[in-house]
C-alpha positions as protocol buffer text, in pm:
chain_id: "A"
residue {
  index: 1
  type: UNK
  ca { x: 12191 y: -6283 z: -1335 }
}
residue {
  index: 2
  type: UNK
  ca { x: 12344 y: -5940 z: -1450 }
}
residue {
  index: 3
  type: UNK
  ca { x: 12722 y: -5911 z: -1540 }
}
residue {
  index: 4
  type: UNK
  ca { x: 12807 y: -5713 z: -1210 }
}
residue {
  index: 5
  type: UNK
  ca { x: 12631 y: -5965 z: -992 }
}
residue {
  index: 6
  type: UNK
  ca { x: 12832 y: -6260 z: -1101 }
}
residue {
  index: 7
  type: UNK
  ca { x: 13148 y: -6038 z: -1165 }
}
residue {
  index: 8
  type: UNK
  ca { x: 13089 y: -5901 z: -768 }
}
residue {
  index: 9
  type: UNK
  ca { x: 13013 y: -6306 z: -638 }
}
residue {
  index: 10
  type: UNK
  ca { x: 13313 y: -6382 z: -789 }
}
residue {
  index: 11
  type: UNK
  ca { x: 13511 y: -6106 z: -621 }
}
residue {
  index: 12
  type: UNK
  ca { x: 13352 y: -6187 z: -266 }
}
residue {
  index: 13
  type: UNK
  ca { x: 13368 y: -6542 z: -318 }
}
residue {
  index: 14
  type: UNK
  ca { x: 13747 y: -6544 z: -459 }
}
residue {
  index: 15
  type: UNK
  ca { x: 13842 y: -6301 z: -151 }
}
residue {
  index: 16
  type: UNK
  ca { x: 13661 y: -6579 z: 144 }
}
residue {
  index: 17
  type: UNK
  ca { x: 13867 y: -6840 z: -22 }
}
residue {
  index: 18
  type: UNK
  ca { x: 14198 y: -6633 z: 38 }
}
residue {
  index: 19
  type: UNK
  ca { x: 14088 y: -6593 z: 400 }
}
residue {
  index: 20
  type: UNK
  ca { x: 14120 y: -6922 z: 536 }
}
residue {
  index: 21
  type: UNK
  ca { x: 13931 y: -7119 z: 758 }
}
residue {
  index: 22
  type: UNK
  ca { x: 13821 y: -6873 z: 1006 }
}
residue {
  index: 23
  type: UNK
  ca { x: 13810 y: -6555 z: 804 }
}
residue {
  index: 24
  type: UNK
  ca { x: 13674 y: -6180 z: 962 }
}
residue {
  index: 25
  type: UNK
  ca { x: 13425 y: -6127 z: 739 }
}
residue {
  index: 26
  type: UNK
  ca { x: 13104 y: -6350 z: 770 }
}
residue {
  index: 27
  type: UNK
  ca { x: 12941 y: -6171 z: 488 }
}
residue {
  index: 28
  type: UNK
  ca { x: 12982 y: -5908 z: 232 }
}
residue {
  index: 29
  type: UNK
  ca { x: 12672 y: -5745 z: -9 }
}
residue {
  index: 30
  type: UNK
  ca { x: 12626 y: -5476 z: -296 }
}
residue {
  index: 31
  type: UNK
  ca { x: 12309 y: -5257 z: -232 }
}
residue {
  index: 32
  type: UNK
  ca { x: 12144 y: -5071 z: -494 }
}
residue {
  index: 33
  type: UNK
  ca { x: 11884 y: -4810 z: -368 }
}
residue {
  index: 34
  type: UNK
  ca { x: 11681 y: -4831 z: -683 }
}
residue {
  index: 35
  type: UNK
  ca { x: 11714 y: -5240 z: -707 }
}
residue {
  index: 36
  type: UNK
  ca { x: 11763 y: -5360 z: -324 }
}
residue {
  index: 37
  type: UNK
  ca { x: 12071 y: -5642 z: -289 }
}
residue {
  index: 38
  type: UNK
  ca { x: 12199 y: -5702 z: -616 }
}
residue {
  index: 39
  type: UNK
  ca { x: 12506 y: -5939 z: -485 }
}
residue {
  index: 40
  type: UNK
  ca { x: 12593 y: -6091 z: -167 }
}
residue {
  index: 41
  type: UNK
  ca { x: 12880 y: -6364 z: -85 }
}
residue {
  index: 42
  type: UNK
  ca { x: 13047 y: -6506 z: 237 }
}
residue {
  index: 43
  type: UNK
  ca { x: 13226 y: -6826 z: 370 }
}
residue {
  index: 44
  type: UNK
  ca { x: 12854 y: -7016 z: 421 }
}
residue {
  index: 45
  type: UNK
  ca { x: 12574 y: -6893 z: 220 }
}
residue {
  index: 46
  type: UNK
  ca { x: 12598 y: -6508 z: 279 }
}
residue {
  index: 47
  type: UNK
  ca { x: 12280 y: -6414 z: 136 }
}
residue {
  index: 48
  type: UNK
  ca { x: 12109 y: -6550 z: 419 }
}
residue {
  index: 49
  type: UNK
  ca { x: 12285 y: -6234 z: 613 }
}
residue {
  index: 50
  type: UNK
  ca { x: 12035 y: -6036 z: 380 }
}
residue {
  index: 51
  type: UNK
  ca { x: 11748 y: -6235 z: 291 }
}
residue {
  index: 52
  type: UNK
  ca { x: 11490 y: -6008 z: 399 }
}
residue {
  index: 53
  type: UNK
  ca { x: 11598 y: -5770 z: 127 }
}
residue {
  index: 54
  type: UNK
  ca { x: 11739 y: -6011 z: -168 }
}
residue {
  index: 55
  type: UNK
  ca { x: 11456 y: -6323 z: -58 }
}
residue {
  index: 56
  type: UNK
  ca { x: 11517 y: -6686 z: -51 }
}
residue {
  index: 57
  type: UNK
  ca { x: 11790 y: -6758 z: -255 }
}
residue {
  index: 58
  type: UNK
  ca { x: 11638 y: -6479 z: -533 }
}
residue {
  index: 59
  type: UNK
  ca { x: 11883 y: -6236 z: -678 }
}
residue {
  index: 60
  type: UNK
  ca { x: 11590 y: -5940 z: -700 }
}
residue {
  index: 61
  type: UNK
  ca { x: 11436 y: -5790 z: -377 }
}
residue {
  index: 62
  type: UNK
  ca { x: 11133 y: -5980 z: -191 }
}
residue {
  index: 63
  type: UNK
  ca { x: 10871 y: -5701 z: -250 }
}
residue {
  index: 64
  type: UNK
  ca { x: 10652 y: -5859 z: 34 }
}
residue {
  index: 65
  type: UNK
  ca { x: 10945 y: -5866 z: 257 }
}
residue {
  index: 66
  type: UNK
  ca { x: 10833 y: -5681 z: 594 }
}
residue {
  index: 67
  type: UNK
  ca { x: 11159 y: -5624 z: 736 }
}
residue {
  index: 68
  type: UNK
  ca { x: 11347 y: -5510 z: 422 }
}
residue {
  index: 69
  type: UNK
  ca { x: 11489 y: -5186 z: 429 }
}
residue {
  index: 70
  type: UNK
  ca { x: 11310 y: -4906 z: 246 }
}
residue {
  index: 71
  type: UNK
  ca { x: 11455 y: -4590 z: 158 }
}
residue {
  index: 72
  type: UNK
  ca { x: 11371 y: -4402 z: 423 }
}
residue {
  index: 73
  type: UNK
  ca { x: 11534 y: -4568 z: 665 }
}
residue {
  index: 74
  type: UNK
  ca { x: 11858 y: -4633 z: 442 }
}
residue {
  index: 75
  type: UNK
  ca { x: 11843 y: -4254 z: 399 }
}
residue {
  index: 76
  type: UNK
  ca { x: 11784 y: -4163 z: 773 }
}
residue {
  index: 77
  type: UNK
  ca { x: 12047 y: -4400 z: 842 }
}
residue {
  index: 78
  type: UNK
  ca { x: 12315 y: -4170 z: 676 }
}
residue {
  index: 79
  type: UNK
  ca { x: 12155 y: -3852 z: 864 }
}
residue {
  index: 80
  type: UNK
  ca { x: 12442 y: -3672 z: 1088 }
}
residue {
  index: 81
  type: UNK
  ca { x: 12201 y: -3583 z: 1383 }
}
residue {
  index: 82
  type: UNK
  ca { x: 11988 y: -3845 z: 1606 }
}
residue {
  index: 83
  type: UNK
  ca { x: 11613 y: -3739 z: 1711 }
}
residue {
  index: 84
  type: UNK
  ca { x: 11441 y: -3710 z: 2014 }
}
residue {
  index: 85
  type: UNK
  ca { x: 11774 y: -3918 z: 2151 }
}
residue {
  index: 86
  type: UNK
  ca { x: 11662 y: -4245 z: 1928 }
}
residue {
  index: 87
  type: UNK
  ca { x: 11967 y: -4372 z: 1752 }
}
residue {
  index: 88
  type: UNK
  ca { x: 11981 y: -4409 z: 1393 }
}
residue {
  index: 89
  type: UNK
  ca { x: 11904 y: -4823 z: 1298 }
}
residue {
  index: 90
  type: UNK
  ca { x: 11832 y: -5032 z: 1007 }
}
residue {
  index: 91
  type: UNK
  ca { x: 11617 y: -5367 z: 995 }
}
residue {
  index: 92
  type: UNK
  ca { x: 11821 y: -5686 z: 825 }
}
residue {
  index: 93
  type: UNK
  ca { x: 11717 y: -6051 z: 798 }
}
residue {
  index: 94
  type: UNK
  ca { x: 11511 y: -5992 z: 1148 }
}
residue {
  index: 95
  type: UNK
  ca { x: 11777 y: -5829 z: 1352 }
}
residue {
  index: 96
  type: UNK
  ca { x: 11778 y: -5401 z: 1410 }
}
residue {
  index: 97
  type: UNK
  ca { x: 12144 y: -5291 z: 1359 }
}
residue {
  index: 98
  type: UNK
  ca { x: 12198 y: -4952 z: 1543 }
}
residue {
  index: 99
  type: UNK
  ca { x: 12470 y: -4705 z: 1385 }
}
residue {
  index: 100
  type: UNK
  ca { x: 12750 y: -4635 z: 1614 }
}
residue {
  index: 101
  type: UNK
  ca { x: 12945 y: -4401 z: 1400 }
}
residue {
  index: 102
  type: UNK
  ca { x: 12891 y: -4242 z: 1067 }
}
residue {
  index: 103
  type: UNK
  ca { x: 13238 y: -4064 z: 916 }
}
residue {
  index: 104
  type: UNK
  ca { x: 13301 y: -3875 z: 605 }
}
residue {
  index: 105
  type: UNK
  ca { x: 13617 y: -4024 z: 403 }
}
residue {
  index: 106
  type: UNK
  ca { x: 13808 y: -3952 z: 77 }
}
residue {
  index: 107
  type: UNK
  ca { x: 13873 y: -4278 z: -112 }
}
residue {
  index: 108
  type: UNK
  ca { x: 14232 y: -4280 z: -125 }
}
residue {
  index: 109
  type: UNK
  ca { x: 14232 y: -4507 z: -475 }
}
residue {
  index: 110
  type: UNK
  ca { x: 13967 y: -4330 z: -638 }
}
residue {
  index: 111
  type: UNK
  ca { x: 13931 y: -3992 z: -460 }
}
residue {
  index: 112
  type: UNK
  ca { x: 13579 y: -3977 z: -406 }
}
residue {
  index: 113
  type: UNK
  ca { x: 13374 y: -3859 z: -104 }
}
residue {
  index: 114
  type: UNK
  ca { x: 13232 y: -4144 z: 69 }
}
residue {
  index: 115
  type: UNK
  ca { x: 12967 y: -4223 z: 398 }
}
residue {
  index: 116
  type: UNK
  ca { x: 13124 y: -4475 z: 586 }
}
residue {
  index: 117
  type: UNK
  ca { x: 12917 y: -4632 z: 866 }
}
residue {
  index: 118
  type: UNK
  ca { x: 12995 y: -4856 z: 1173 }
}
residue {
  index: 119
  type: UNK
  ca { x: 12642 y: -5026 z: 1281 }
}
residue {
  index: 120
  type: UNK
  ca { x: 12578 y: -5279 z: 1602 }
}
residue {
  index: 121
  type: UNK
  ca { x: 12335 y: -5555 z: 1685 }
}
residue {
  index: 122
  type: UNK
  ca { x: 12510 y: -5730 z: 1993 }
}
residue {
  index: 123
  type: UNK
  ca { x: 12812 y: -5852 z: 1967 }
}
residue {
  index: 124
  type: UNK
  ca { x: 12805 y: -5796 z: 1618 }
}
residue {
  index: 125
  type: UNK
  ca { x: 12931 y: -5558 z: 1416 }
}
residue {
  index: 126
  type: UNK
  ca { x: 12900 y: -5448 z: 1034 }
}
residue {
  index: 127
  type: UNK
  ca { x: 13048 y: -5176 z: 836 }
}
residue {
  index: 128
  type: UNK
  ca { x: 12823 y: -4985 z: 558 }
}
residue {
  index: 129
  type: UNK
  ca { x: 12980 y: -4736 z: 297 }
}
residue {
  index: 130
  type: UNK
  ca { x: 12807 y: -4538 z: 51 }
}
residue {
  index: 131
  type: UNK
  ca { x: 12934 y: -4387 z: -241 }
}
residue {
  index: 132
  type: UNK
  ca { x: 12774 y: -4076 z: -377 }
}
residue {
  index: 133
  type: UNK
  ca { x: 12593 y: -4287 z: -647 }
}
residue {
  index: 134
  type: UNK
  ca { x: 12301 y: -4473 z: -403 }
}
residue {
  index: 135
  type: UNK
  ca { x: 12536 y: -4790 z: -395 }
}
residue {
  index: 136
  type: UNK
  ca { x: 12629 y: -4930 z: -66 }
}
residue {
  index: 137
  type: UNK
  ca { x: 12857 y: -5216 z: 83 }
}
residue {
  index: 138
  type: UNK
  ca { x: 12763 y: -5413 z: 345 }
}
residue {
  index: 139
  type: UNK
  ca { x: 13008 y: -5616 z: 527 }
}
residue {
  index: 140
  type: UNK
  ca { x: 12938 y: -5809 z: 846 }
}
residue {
  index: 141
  type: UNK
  ca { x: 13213 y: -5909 z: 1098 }
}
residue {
  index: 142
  type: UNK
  ca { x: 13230 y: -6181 z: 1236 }
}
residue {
  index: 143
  type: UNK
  ca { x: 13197 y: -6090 z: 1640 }
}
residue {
  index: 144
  type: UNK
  ca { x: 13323 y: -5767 z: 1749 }
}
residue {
  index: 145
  type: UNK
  ca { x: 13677 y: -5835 z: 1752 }
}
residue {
  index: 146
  type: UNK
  ca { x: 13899 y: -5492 z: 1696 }
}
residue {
  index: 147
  type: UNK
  ca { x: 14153 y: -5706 z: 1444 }
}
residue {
  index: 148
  type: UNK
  ca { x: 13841 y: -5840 z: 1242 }
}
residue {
  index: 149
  type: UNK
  ca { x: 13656 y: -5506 z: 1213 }
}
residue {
  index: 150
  type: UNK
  ca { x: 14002 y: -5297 z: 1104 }
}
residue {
  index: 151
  type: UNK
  ca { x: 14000 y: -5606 z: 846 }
}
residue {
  index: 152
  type: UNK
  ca { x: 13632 y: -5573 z: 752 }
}
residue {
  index: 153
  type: UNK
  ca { x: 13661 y: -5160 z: 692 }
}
residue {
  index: 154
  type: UNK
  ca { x: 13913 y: -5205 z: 457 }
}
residue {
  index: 155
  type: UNK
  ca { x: 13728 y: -5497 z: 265 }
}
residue {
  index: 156
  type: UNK
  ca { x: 13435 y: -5231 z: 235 }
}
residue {
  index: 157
  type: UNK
  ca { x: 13631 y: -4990 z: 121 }
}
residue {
  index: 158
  type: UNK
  ca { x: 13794 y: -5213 z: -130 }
}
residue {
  index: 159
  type: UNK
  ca { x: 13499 y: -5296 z: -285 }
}
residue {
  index: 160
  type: UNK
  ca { x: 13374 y: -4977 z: -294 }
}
residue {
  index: 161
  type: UNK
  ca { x: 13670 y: -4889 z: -498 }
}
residue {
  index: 162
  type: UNK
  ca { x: 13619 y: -5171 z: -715 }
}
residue {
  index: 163
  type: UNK
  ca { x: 13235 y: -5074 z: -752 }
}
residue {
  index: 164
  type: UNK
  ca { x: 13319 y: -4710 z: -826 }
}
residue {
  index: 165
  type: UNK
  ca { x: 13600 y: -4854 z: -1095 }
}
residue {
  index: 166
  type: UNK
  ca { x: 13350 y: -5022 z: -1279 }
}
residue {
  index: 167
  type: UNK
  ca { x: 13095 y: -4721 z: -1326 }
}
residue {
  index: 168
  type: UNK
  ca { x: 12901 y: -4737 z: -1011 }
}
């Protein structure tokens, strides 16, 4: 296991503790675009959130995995404009997440430009930010609550501060 992976479990892990017994976020991940899932965490086992990218239990991405996201579709999924009227959607651990909103932010910590993405499958919702580096945060609310998803923005924006302030 690499340095950032256990550093970023220990993050997640110390932040689900804090959050009591029925916390927002159900699940939180790093994604590399060269290297797939490189760290994932939640109240349960919250790699299972991700397994078709990271595989069972394996910290390196399933290469046979049919439902993994490539980079095509992680790159279409930060594409402003929708064609032919199909909504923009990424594949994860067997359910299709389609992106509701995509917005443009300035980090207010570190100042950097950043893709920040609400996505859908039911009723639930996850939020997706990308820094300008190919790194992305996943974090997965827990229903579709309006208190839990204002919680789970910030937590991805949190981390992507603390990703960008340690080189990524």
């Amino acid at each position: 296991m690499s340095p950032v992976t256990e550093q970023w479990e220990e993050v997640l892990s110390t932040r689900f503790a804090l959050g009591g017994k029925h916390p927002a976020v159900r699940a939180v991940a790093a994604f590399s675009t060269e290297s797939g899932f490189f760290a994932a965490a939640g109240p349960e086992d919250g790699r299972q959130h991700f397994r078709s990218a990271a595989g069972q239990g394996d910290r390196q991405p399933a290469s046979d995995a049919a439902d993994a996201p490539d980079q095509a579709e992680m790159s279409a999924l930060w594409t402003a404009g929708e064609e032919a009227g199909r909504p923009r959607t990424l594949r994860l651990a067997g359910a299709v997440w389609h992106r509701e909103e995509l917005d443009r932010i300035t980090d207010a910590v570190t100042g950097t430009e950043l893709d920040l993405a609400l996505l859908r499958d039911g009723n639930r919702i996850m939020w997706v930010v990308r820094t300008g580096q190919g790194i992305c945060v996943f974090v997965l609310v827990d229903g579709d609550d309006e208190g839990h998803a204002a919680e789970a923005r910030s937590l991805a924006l949190d981390f992507d501060s603390f990703l960008v302030g340690q080189g990524y």
